[in-house]
XYZ file of C-alpha atoms in Angstrom:
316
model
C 166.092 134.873 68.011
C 167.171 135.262 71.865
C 164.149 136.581 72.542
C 162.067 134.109 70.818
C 163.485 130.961 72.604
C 163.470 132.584 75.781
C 160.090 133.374 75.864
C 159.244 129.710 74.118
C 161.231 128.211 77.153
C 158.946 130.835 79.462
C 155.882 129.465 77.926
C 156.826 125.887 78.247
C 157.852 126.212 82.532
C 154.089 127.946 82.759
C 152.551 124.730 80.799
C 154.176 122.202 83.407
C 153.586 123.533 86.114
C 149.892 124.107 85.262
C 150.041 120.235 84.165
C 151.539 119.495 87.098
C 148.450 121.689 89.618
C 145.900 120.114 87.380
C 147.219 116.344 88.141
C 147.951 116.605 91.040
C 144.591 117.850 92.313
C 142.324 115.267 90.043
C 144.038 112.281 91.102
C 143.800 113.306 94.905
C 140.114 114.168 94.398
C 139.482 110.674 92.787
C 137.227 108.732 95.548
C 139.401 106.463 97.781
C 142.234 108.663 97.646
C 145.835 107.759 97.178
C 145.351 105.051 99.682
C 142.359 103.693 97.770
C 144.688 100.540 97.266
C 145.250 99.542 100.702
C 142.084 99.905 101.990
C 141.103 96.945 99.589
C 143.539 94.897 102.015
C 140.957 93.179 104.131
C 144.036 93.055 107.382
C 144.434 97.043 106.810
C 142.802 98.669 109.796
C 141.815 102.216 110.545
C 143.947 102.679 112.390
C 146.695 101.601 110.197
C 145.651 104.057 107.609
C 145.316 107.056 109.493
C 149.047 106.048 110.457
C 150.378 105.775 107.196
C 148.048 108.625 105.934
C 150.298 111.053 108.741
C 153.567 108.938 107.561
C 153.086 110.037 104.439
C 151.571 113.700 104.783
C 148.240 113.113 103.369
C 146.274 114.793 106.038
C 147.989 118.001 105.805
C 146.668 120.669 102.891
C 146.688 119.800 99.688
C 148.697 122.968 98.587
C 150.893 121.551 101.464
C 150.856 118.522 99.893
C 151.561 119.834 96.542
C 154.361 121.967 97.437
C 156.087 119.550 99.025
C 155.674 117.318 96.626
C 157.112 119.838 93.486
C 159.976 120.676 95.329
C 161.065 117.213 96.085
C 160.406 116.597 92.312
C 163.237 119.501 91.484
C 165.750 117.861 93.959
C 165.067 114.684 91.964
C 162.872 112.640 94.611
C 160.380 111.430 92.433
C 158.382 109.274 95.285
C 158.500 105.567 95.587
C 155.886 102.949 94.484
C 153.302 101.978 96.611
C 153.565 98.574 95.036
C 157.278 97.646 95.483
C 159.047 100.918 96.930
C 161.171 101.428 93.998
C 161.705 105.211 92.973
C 159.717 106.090 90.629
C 162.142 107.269 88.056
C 163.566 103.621 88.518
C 160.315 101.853 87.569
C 159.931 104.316 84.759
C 163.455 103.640 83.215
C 162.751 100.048 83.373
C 159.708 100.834 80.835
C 160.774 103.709 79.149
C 163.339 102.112 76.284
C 160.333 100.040 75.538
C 158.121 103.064 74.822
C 160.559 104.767 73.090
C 161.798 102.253 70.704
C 157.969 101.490 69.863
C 157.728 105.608 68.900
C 160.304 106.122 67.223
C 159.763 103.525 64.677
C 156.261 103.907 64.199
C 157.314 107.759 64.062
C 160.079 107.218 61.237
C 157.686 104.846 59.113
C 154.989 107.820 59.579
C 156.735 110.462 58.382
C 158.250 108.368 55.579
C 155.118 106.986 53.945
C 152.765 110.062 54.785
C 155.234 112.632 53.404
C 155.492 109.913 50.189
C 151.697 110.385 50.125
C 151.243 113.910 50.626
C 154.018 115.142 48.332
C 152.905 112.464 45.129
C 149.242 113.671 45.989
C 150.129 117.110 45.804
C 151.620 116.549 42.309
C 149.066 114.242 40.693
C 146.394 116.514 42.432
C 142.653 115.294 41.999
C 144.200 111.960 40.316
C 143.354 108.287 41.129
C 146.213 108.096 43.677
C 145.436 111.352 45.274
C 141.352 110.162 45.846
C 142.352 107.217 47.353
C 144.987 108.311 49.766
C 142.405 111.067 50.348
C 139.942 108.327 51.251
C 142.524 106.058 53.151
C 143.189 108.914 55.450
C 139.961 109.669 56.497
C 139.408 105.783 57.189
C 142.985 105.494 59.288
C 140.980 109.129 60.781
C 138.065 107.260 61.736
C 138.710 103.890 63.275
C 139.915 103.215 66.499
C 143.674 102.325 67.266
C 142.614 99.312 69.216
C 140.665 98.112 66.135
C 143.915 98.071 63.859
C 145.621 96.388 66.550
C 143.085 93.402 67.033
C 142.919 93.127 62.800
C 146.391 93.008 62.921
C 146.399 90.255 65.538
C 144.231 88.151 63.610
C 145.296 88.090 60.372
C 148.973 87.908 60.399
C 149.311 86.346 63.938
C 146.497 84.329 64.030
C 145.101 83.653 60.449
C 149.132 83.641 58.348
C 151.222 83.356 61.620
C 153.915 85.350 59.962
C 154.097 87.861 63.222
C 154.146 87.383 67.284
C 150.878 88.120 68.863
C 152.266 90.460 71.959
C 155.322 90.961 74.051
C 158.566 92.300 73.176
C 160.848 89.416 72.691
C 160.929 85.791 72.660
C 161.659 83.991 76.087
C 165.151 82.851 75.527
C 165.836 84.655 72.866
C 166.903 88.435 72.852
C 168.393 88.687 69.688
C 167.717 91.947 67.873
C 165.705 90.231 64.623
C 163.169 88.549 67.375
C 163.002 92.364 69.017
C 162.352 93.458 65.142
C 159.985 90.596 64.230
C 157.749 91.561 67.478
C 158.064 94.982 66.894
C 156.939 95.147 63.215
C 153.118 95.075 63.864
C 152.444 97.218 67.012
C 154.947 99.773 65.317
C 152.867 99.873 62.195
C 149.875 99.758 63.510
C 150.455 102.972 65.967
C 151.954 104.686 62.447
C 148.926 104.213 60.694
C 146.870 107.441 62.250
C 149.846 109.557 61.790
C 150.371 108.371 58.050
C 147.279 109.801 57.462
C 147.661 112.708 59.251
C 151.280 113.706 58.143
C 150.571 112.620 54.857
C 147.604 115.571 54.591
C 149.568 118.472 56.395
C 151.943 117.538 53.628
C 150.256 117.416 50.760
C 148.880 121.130 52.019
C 152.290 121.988 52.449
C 153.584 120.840 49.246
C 150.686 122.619 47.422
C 151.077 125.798 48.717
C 155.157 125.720 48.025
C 154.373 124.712 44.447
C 152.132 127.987 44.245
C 154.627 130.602 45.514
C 156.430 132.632 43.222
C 160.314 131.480 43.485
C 158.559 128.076 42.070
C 157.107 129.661 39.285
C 160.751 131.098 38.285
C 162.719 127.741 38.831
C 160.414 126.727 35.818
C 160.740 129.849 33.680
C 164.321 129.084 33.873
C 164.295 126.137 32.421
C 164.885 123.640 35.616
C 163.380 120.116 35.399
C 160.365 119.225 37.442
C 161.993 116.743 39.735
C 165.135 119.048 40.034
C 162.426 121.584 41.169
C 160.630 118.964 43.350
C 163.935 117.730 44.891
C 165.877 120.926 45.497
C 163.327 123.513 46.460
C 159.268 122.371 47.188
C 160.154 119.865 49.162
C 163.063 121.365 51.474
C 160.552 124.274 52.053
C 157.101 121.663 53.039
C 159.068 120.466 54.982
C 159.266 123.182 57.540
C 155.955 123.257 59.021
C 156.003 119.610 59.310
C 159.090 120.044 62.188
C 156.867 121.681 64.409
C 154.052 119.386 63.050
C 156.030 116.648 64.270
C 156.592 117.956 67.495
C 153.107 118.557 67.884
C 151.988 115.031 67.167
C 154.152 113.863 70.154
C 151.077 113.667 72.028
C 148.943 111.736 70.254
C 151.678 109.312 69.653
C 152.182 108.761 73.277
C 147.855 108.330 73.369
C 148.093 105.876 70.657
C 151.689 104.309 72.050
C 149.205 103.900 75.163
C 146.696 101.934 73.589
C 148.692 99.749 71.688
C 150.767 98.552 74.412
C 147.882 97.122 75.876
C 146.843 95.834 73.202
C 149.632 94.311 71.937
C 151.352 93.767 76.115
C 154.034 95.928 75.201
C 156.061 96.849 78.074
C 156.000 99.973 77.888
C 155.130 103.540 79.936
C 151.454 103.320 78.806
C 150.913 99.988 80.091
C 152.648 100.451 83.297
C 150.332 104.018 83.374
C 147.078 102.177 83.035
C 148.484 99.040 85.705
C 149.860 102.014 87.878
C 145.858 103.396 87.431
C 144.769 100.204 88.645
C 146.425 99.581 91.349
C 146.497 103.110 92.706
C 149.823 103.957 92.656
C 149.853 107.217 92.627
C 153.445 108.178 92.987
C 154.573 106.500 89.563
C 150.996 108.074 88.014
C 151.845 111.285 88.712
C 155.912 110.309 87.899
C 154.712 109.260 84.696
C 152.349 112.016 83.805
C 155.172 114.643 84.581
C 157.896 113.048 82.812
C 155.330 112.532 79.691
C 154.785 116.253 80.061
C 158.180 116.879 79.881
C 159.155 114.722 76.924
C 156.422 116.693 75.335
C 157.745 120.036 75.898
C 161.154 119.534 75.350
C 160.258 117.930 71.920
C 158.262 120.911 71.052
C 160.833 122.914 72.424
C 163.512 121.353 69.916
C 161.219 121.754 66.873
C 161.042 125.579 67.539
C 164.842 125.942 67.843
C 164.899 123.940 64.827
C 162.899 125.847 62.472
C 163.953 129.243 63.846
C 167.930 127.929 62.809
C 166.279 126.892 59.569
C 164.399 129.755 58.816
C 165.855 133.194 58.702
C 162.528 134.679 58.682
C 162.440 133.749 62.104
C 166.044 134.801 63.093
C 166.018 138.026 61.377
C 162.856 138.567 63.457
């Protein structure tokens, strides 16, 4: 088991610092530059950015460049903004509770209703139920995020009123229930996708538990279906979907992306895309890194999760 995290912890300093490379190259190809911004600032000279492009090292080599730039991310020097000269891990941990609180609950009501769904359409297979979720996942599959989040807007903010268009909280009042009331829609609308998709890696998982062997004794022995259900096919479909979950990190940081703008959550993916906008490439790259990292580490902690749960993986 030594062996396995070891080289899982390997694999996952080789995928950030190729992230890393790969970002930080793109965004200093992109036309303009990292000064892009302040050449839009009709006072800024030439000569005023080829001084602040040698202030800030830009016209050295971009391995240079890059170099210095990774090691001063090790020591914890993150960069400043361009836009206020706050250190970047500063802006980002005024944004990131925001971000997190909107995953996690759209990530706890996904995995409850989808593994609902998958397990109850593994066990009524090819019933009513099981067609319609069926269906219902391929049409949560096919439409955009945005989509759910402007048909959400409209019907129960605009059309019944009975939920807050946008923002996190109430001016003047931060109580948790107005945090909860303006959290309900955005967080169900960015669970929807993964309902579907949890709820068909589970019903896949459930179906191939109730097939094994060790199921097919629990009945000759006289144990109840639900006992069976309850203490043994769900415990084991449940496995895959750990690293399933940590897998789907990614796409809920996409979709957390998209609904914040949507919805203005205040969030990391709406400061990403304002941070895009204005150029500021410091807290892009800040942002893209620590997103990389929240992403490996989670994947990292599924791993050591199953391999403590399963002794398959131990023994090996």
């Amino acid at each position: 088991m030594r062996s396995f995290l070891l080289n899982r912890f390997a694999q996952s300093l080789v995928l950030l610092l190729i992230v890393s490379v790969i970002g930080f190259v793109v965004l200093n190809l992109i036309p303009g530059g990292p000064l892009a911004q302040f050449g839009l600032d009709a006072s800024m000279t030439q000569d005023d950015l080829n001084r602040l492009t040698e202030q800030l090292g830009l016209n050295r080599p971009l391995w240079i460049q890059y170099m210095d730039w990774a090691w001063r991310l090790l020591k914890g020097d993150w960069g400043h903004s361009f836009r206020d000269g706050a250190p970047v891990l500063d802006v980002i941990g005024r944004h990131l509770m925001a971000t997190l609180l909107l995953m996690g609950s759209s990530t706890v009501i996904a995995i409850a209703i989808g593994t609902w769904i998958g397990v109850r359409g593994a066990v009524k297979r090819y019933s009513i139920f099981d067609y319609m979720a069926t269906v219902g996942a391929m049409v949560a599959l096919s439409i955009p995020t945005f989509w759910f989040g402007l048909i959400g807007i409209y019907v129960f903010s605009l059309r019944l009123g009975w939920l807050p268009a946008g923002n996190m909280y109430t001016i003047g009042d931060e109580s948790v229930l107005n945090y909860l009331h303006h959290l309900i829609l955005p967080s169900v609308v960015l669970a929807l996708v993964h309902v579907a998709i949890w709820s068909r890696y589970m019903r896949s998982a459930t179906l191939d538990v109730i097939n094994q062997e060790f199921i097919k004794t629990a009945r000759a022995k006289g144990l109840s279906e639900r006992r069976i259900l309850m203490k043994h096919v769900i415990g084991n479909a449940l496995l895959p979907m750990i690293t399933l979950a940590g897998m789907q990190l990614p796409s809920v940081l996409t979709g957390a992306l998209v609904t914040e703008t949507v919805f203005t959550w205040p969030g990391m993916g709406r400061l990403f895309l304002d941070s895009l906008g204005y150029s500021d490439y410091p807290v892009v790259m800040g942002l893209l890194m620590f997103s990389a990292i929240l992403v490996v580490v989670s994947n990292l902690a599924a791993d050591i999760v199953v391999a403590i749960i399963d002794p398959r993986i131990r023994l090996s």
